[in-house]
Coordinates of C-alpha atoms and ligand atoms in Angstrom, one line a residue:
M1038 CA 14.0 5.7 16.4
F1039 CA 14.1 7.0 12.9
T1040 CA 16.6 9.9 13.1
N1041 CA 18.2 10.4 9.7
K1042 CA 15.9 7.8 8.2
T1043 CA 13.6 8.4 5.2
F1044 CA 10.7 6.3 4.0
L1045 CA 8.6 6.4 0.9
I1046 CA 4.9 6.3 1.5
T1047 CA 2.6 5.3 -1.3
G1048 CA -1.1 5.0 -1.3
I1049 CA -2.2 8.2 0.4
A1050 CA -5.5 9.3 -1.1
D1051 CA -6.6 11.6 1.7
E1052 CA -6.4 12.2 5.4
N1053 CA -8.2 8.9 6.1
S1054 CA -5.9 6.6 4.2
L1055 CA -4.1 3.9 6.2
A1056 CA -0.8 5.1 4.7
M1057 CA -1.4 8.5 6.2
K1058 CA -1.4 7.1 9.7
V1059 CA 1.9 5.3 9.0
A1060 CA 3.5 8.5 7.6
E1061 CA 2.4 10.4 10.8
K1062 CA 3.9 7.7 13.0
I1063 CA 7.2 7.8 11.2
I1064 CA 7.4 11.6 11.7
Q1065 CA 6.4 11.2 15.4
N1066 CA 9.5 8.9 15.6
N1067 CA 11.8 11.6 14.1
G1068 CA 11.8 10.0 10.6
K1069 CA 11.2 11.7 7.3
V1070 CA 8.7 10.7 4.6
V1071 CA 8.3 11.3 0.9
C1072 CA 4.8 10.7 -0.3
T1073 CA 3.4 9.6 -3.7
G1074 CA -0.2 10.1 -4.8
L1075 CA -2.2 9.1 -7.8
G1076 CA -2.5 11.9 -10.3
V1077 CA -2.1 13.0 -13.9
T1078 CA 1.4 12.5 -15.2
P1079 CA 2.9 13.5 -18.6
F1080 CA 2.9 9.8 -19.4
H1081 CA -0.9 9.3 -19.3
K1082 CA -2.2 9.1 -22.9
N1083 CA -5.7 9.6 -24.3
L1084 CA -7.3 10.2 -20.9
S1085 CA -11.0 10.9 -21.1
E1086 CA -12.3 14.1 -19.5
K1087 CA -13.8 12.0 -16.7
A1088 CA -10.5 10.2 -16.0
T1089 CA -8.6 13.5 -16.0
G1090 CA -11.0 15.0 -13.6
F1091 CA -10.8 12.0 -11.3
L1092 CA -7.0 12.0 -11.3
N1093 CA -6.7 15.8 -10.8
K1094 CA -9.1 15.5 -7.8
S1095 CA -7.2 12.5 -6.4
Y1096 CA -3.9 14.5 -6.6
S1097 CA -5.2 17.7 -5.1
D1098 CA -6.9 15.7 -2.2
F1099 CA -3.6 13.9 -1.7
E1100 CA -1.4 17.1 -1.7
A1101 CA -3.8 18.9 0.6
A1102 CA -3.8 16.0 3.1
C1103 CA 0.0 15.7 3.1
K1104 CA 0.5 19.5 3.6
N1105 CA -2.1 19.5 6.3
R1106 CA -1.1 16.5 8.3
L1107 CA 2.6 16.0 7.5
G1108 CA 3.8 19.6 7.2
A1109 CA 4.3 21.9 4.2
E1110 CA 7.9 20.8 3.7
T1111 CA 6.9 17.2 3.0
L1112 CA 8.0 16.1 -0.5
T1113 CA 5.1 14.9 -2.6
F1114 CA 5.1 13.5 -6.1
P1115 CA 2.5 12.0 -8.6
L1116 CA 2.8 8.3 -9.3
D1117 CA 0.8 5.9 -11.3
V1118 CA 2.4 2.5 -10.7
T1119 CA 1.1 1.1 -14.0
L1120 CA 3.2 3.4 -16.1
P1121 CA 7.0 2.6 -16.2
E1122 CA 7.8 6.2 -17.2
S1123 CA 6.0 7.4 -14.1
L1124 CA 8.2 5.1 -12.0
D1125 CA 11.3 6.5 -13.8
S1126 CA 10.2 10.0 -13.2
L1127 CA 9.8 9.3 -9.5
V1128 CA 13.4 8.1 -9.4
E1129 CA 14.5 11.3 -11.1
F1130 CA 12.6 13.3 -8.6
L1131 CA 14.2 11.4 -5.6
N1132 CA 17.6 11.8 -7.1
Q1133 CA 17.1 15.5 -7.7
N1134 CA 16.2 15.9 -4.1
G1135 CA 19.1 13.8 -2.8
V1136 CA 16.7 11.3 -1.2
K1137 CA 18.0 7.9 -0.1
L1138 CA 15.4 5.5 1.3
D1139 CA 15.5 3.3 4.3
G1140 CA 12.3 1.6 3.3
F1141 CA 8.9 2.0 1.7
L1142 CA 5.2 1.3 2.3
H1143 CA 3.2 -0.3 -0.5
A1144 CA -0.4 0.7 0.2
I1145 CA -1.8 0.5 -3.3
A1146 CA -4.9 -1.4 -4.5
M1147 CA -7.5 -1.1 -7.2
D1148 CA -10.1 -3.5 -8.5
K1149 CA -12.7 -2.4 -11.1
T1150 CA -14.8 -5.5 -10.5
I1151 CA -15.9 -4.0 -7.2
R1152 CA -18.5 -1.3 -7.9
N1153 CA -21.0 0.3 -5.4
K1154 CA -20.1 -2.3 -2.8
S1155 CA -20.9 -5.2 -5.0
V1156 CA -18.4 -7.6 -6.5
K1157 CA -18.4 -9.5 -9.8
P1158 CA -18.5 -13.2 -9.5
M1159 CA -15.1 -14.9 -10.3
L1160 CA -16.4 -16.5 -13.5
E1161 CA -17.4 -13.1 -14.9
V1162 CA -14.1 -11.4 -14.4
T1163 CA -12.5 -10.6 -17.7
A1164 CA -8.8 -11.1 -18.5
E1165 CA -8.4 -7.3 -18.7
E1166 CA -10.0 -6.8 -15.2
F1167 CA -7.9 -9.6 -13.8
N1168 CA -4.6 -8.3 -15.2
D1169 CA -5.4 -4.7 -14.3
T1170 CA -6.0 -5.6 -10.6
M1171 CA -2.8 -7.7 -10.6
T1172 CA -0.7 -5.0 -12.2
V1173 CA -1.8 -2.2 -9.8
S1174 CA -2.2 -4.2 -6.6
A1175 CA 0.5 -6.8 -6.8
F1176 CA 3.0 -6.4 -9.6
S1177 CA 3.6 -2.8 -8.5
L1178 CA 5.5 -4.2 -5.5
I1179 CA 8.1 -5.6 -8.0
S1180 CA 8.2 -2.6 -10.3
L1181 CA 8.6 -0.1 -7.5
S1182 CA 11.3 -2.2 -5.7
H1183 CA 13.1 -2.7 -9.0
V1184 CA 13.4 1.0 -9.9
L1185 CA 14.3 2.0 -6.4
L1186 CA 17.0 -0.7 -6.1
M1187 CA 18.5 -0.2 -9.6
S1188 CA 18.9 3.5 -8.9
H1189 CA 20.5 2.8 -5.5
I1190 CA 17.9 4.9 -3.8
L1191 CA 16.7 2.0 -1.7
Q1192 CA 19.6 1.3 0.6
K1193 CA 21.1 -1.9 1.9
G1194 CA 19.3 -3.0 5.1
A1195 CA 16.1 -1.2 4.1
S1196 CA 12.6 -2.5 4.9
I1197 CA 9.6 -3.0 2.6
V1198 CA 6.1 -3.4 4.0
S1199 CA 2.9 -4.0 2.0
L1200 CA -0.8 -4.2 3.1
S1201 CA -3.0 -7.2 2.7
Y1202 CA -6.2 -8.7 3.9
I1203 CA -7.4 -12.1 5.3
A1204 CA -9.2 -12.7 1.9
A1205 CA -5.7 -13.5 0.4
E1206 CA -6.1 -16.9 2.1
K1207 CA -9.7 -17.6 2.9
V1208 CA -13.1 -16.9 1.4
S1209 CA -14.1 -14.1 3.6
F1210 CA -17.7 -13.1 4.6
F1211 CA -17.1 -10.1 2.5
P1212 CA -16.5 -11.6 -1.0
Y1213 CA -13.3 -9.9 -2.2
I1214 CA -13.0 -12.3 -5.1
N1215 CA -10.8 -10.8 -7.8
M1216 CA -8.9 -8.6 -5.4
S1217 CA -8.2 -11.6 -3.1
I1218 CA -6.2 -13.2 -5.9
A1219 CA -4.1 -10.1 -6.2
K1220 CA -3.6 -10.0 -2.5
A1221 CA -2.5 -13.6 -2.5
A1222 CA 0.0 -12.7 -5.2
L1223 CA 1.2 -9.7 -3.2
E1224 CA 1.8 -11.9 -0.2
R1225 CA 3.6 -14.5 -2.2
L1226 CA 5.7 -11.8 -3.9
T1227 CA 6.6 -10.5 -0.4
I1228 CA 8.0 -13.9 0.5
E1229 CA 10.0 -14.2 -2.7
M1230 CA 11.4 -10.7 -2.3
A1231 CA 12.3 -11.5 1.3
Y1232 CA 14.5 -14.3 0.0
E1233 CA 16.0 -12.5 -3.0
L1234 CA 16.5 -9.0 -1.5
G1235 CA 17.5 -10.4 1.8
R1236 CA 20.3 -12.4 0.3
D1237 CA 21.5 -9.8 -2.2
Y1238 CA 20.9 -6.5 -0.2
G1239 CA 20.0 -7.4 3.4
I1240 CA 16.6 -5.9 2.7
R1241 CA 13.5 -7.1 4.6
A1242 CA 10.1 -7.6 3.1
N1243 CA 6.9 -8.1 5.1
C1244 CA 3.2 -7.9 4.6
V1245 CA 0.5 -7.0 7.1
R1246 CA -3.1 -8.2 6.9
F1247 CA -5.3 -5.6 8.5
S1248 CA -9.0 -5.6 9.7
P1249 CA -11.7 -4.3 7.5
Y1250 CA -11.8 -0.5 7.7
M1251 CA -14.4 1.8 6.2
G1252 CA -12.7 5.1 6.9
S1253 CA -10.6 5.2 3.8
K1254 CA -11.7 5.8 0.2
A1255 CA -11.0 2.1 -0.8
G1256 CA -12.6 0.7 2.3
N1257 CA -15.7 2.9 1.9
A1258 CA -16.1 1.9 -1.7
T1259 CA -15.9 -1.8 -1.0
L1260 CA -17.1 -2.6 2.5
K1261 CA -20.6 -2.6 4.1
T1262 CA -21.1 -1.5 7.7
E1263 CA -22.5 -5.0 8.6
D1264 CA -19.2 -6.6 7.3
V1265 CA -17.1 -4.4 9.5
D1266 CA -19.4 -4.9 12.5
R1267 CA -19.3 -8.7 12.0
A1268 CA -15.5 -8.8 11.9
D1269 CA -15.5 -6.6 15.1
R1270 CA -17.8 -9.0 16.9
L1271 CA -15.9 -12.1 15.8
S1272 CA -12.4 -10.8 16.6
P1273 CA -11.3 -11.6 20.1
L1274 CA -9.9 -8.1 20.5
G1275 CA -12.3 -6.3 18.2
N1276 CA -11.2 -4.8 14.9
A1277 CA -7.7 -3.3 14.8
T1278 CA -7.5 0.5 14.2
P1279 CA -5.3 2.4 11.7
E1280 CA -3.2 3.4 14.8
D1281 CA -2.6 -0.3 15.6
L1282 CA -1.5 -0.8 11.9
A1283 CA 0.8 2.1 11.9
H1284 CA 2.4 0.8 15.1
E1285 CA 3.2 -2.5 13.5
V1286 CA 4.5 -1.0 10.2
V1287 CA 6.8 1.3 12.1
H1288 CA 8.0 -1.8 14.1
L1289 CA 8.8 -3.6 10.8
F1290 CA 10.6 -0.5 9.5
R1291 CA 12.9 -0.4 12.6
P1292 CA 16.5 -0.9 11.3
E1293 CA 17.3 -3.3 14.2
T1294 CA 14.8 -6.0 13.5
R1295 CA 15.7 -9.2 11.7
I1296 CA 12.1 -10.0 10.7
T1297 CA 11.5 -10.8 7.1
G1298 CA 9.1 -12.8 4.9
E1299 CA 6.3 -12.5 7.4
I1300 CA 2.6 -12.2 6.7
R1301 CA 1.6 -10.5 9.9
H1302 CA -2.0 -10.0 11.2
V1303 CA -3.1 -6.8 12.8
D1304 CA -6.7 -7.8 13.0
G1305 CA -7.7 -8.2 16.6
G1306 CA -7.3 -11.9 16.2
F1307 CA -9.9 -12.3 13.5
H1308 CA -7.6 -14.8 11.6
I1309 CA -7.8 -17.4 14.4
M1310 CA -11.6 -17.8 14.2
G1311 CA -13.2 -20.7 12.3
Ligands
LIG1884 N1 -9.6 -0.4 4.1 C1 -9.5 -1.7 4.4 O1 -10.4 -2.3 4.9 C2 -8.2 -2.5 4.2 C3 -7.9 -3.6 4.9 C4 -6.8 -4.3 4.7 C5 -5.8 -3.9 3.7 N2 -6.1 -2.7 3.1 C6 -5.1 -2.3 2.1 O2 -4.5 -1.1 2.5 C7 -4.0 -0.4 1.4 C8 -4.5 1.1 1.4 O3 -5.9 1.1 1.4 P1 -6.8 2.2 2.2 O4 -7.9 1.4 2.8 O5 -5.9 3.1 3.0 O6 -7.5 3.0 1.0 P2 -7.1 4.3 0.1 O7 -8.1 4.4 -0.9 O8 -6.8 5.4 1.0 O9 -5.7 3.8 -0.6 C9 -5.6 3.1 -1.8 C10 -4.6 3.8 -2.6 O10 -4.2 3.2 -3.8 C11 -3.9 4.2 -4.8 N3 -3.8 3.7 -6.1 C12 -4.8 3.1 -6.9 N4 -4.4 2.9 -8.1 C13 -3.1 3.4 -8.2 C14 -2.1 3.5 -9.2 N5 -2.4 3.0 -10.5 N6 -0.9 4.1 -9.0 C15 -0.7 4.5 -7.7 N7 -1.5 4.5 -6.7 C16 -2.7 3.9 -6.9 C17 -5.0 5.2 -4.5 O11 -4.7 6.4 -5.1 C18 -5.1 5.2 -3.0 O12 -4.2 6.2 -2.5 C19 -4.5 -1.1 0.1 O13 -3.5 -2.0 -0.3 C20 -5.7 -1.9 0.7 O14 -6.0 -3.1 0.0 C21 -7.2 -2.0 3.3

């Protein structure tokens, strides 16, 4: 299906990341992947020892997971989407390696108002926390698309997929609060991009809302077992798996589909429940 096709996969933290499943599925379908992971870049300034340690560990987990699961030849590169220079340096890396992209997966989210599985009430969220979450989790879809398009790395007819959650629309039993606003923005951005990039470049943009999943770092940091179990009980088909998600993303990446501007649900039918 993906012979001679290459996709950029963001958001792999380790072997359990949702993005890892997508990368594996692309390779199974004869495609190639280039993966970015959060890590220290030359553009980070005044990092504390703790932050440097965190970023170094993030990057070594990411690299080890990619080599182990995707093969030693898989191209990997550090990326912090909040730093424009880091995005530029990704472009330079892709150009140096002669990479042209047929699409990319946006699987990036971060919200400092969620700590130890508890979430700050909306009224206590500071402007800085609000803006940080928006920048990392939503605006990055624009900034990444922008640099990849302006550099002609993202090709005409490409497909962009991002990952969201039902909380973008409804108050969920797990109070996502600040992050839900960023997810709503991410979904709305997807629709605007479907229009703009569709008209100008024939590029598709879609978003997939997925079931709660505790296996990943982000899922484990935010969700409680009872939340995941509850969603599983309520969903007509039970919670969707990372495999189900990868199947759908790969479908949306297929060059022959004319699907764009969709907010799809891979959630076992959870979204139809009252
Ligand atoms: N786990 C769930 O329950 C669930 C459900 C629906 C949607 N999602 C979404 O799926 C996506 C992937 O999450 P996951 O569950 O696989 O967790 P994960 O922790 O494996 O992935 C989150 C990724 O975001 C990256 N990231 C954070 N800040 C970054 C920055 N400044 N620059 C670059 N990368 C940065 C992290 O390094 C990590 O790789 C996220 O968008 C998440 O909101 C997750």
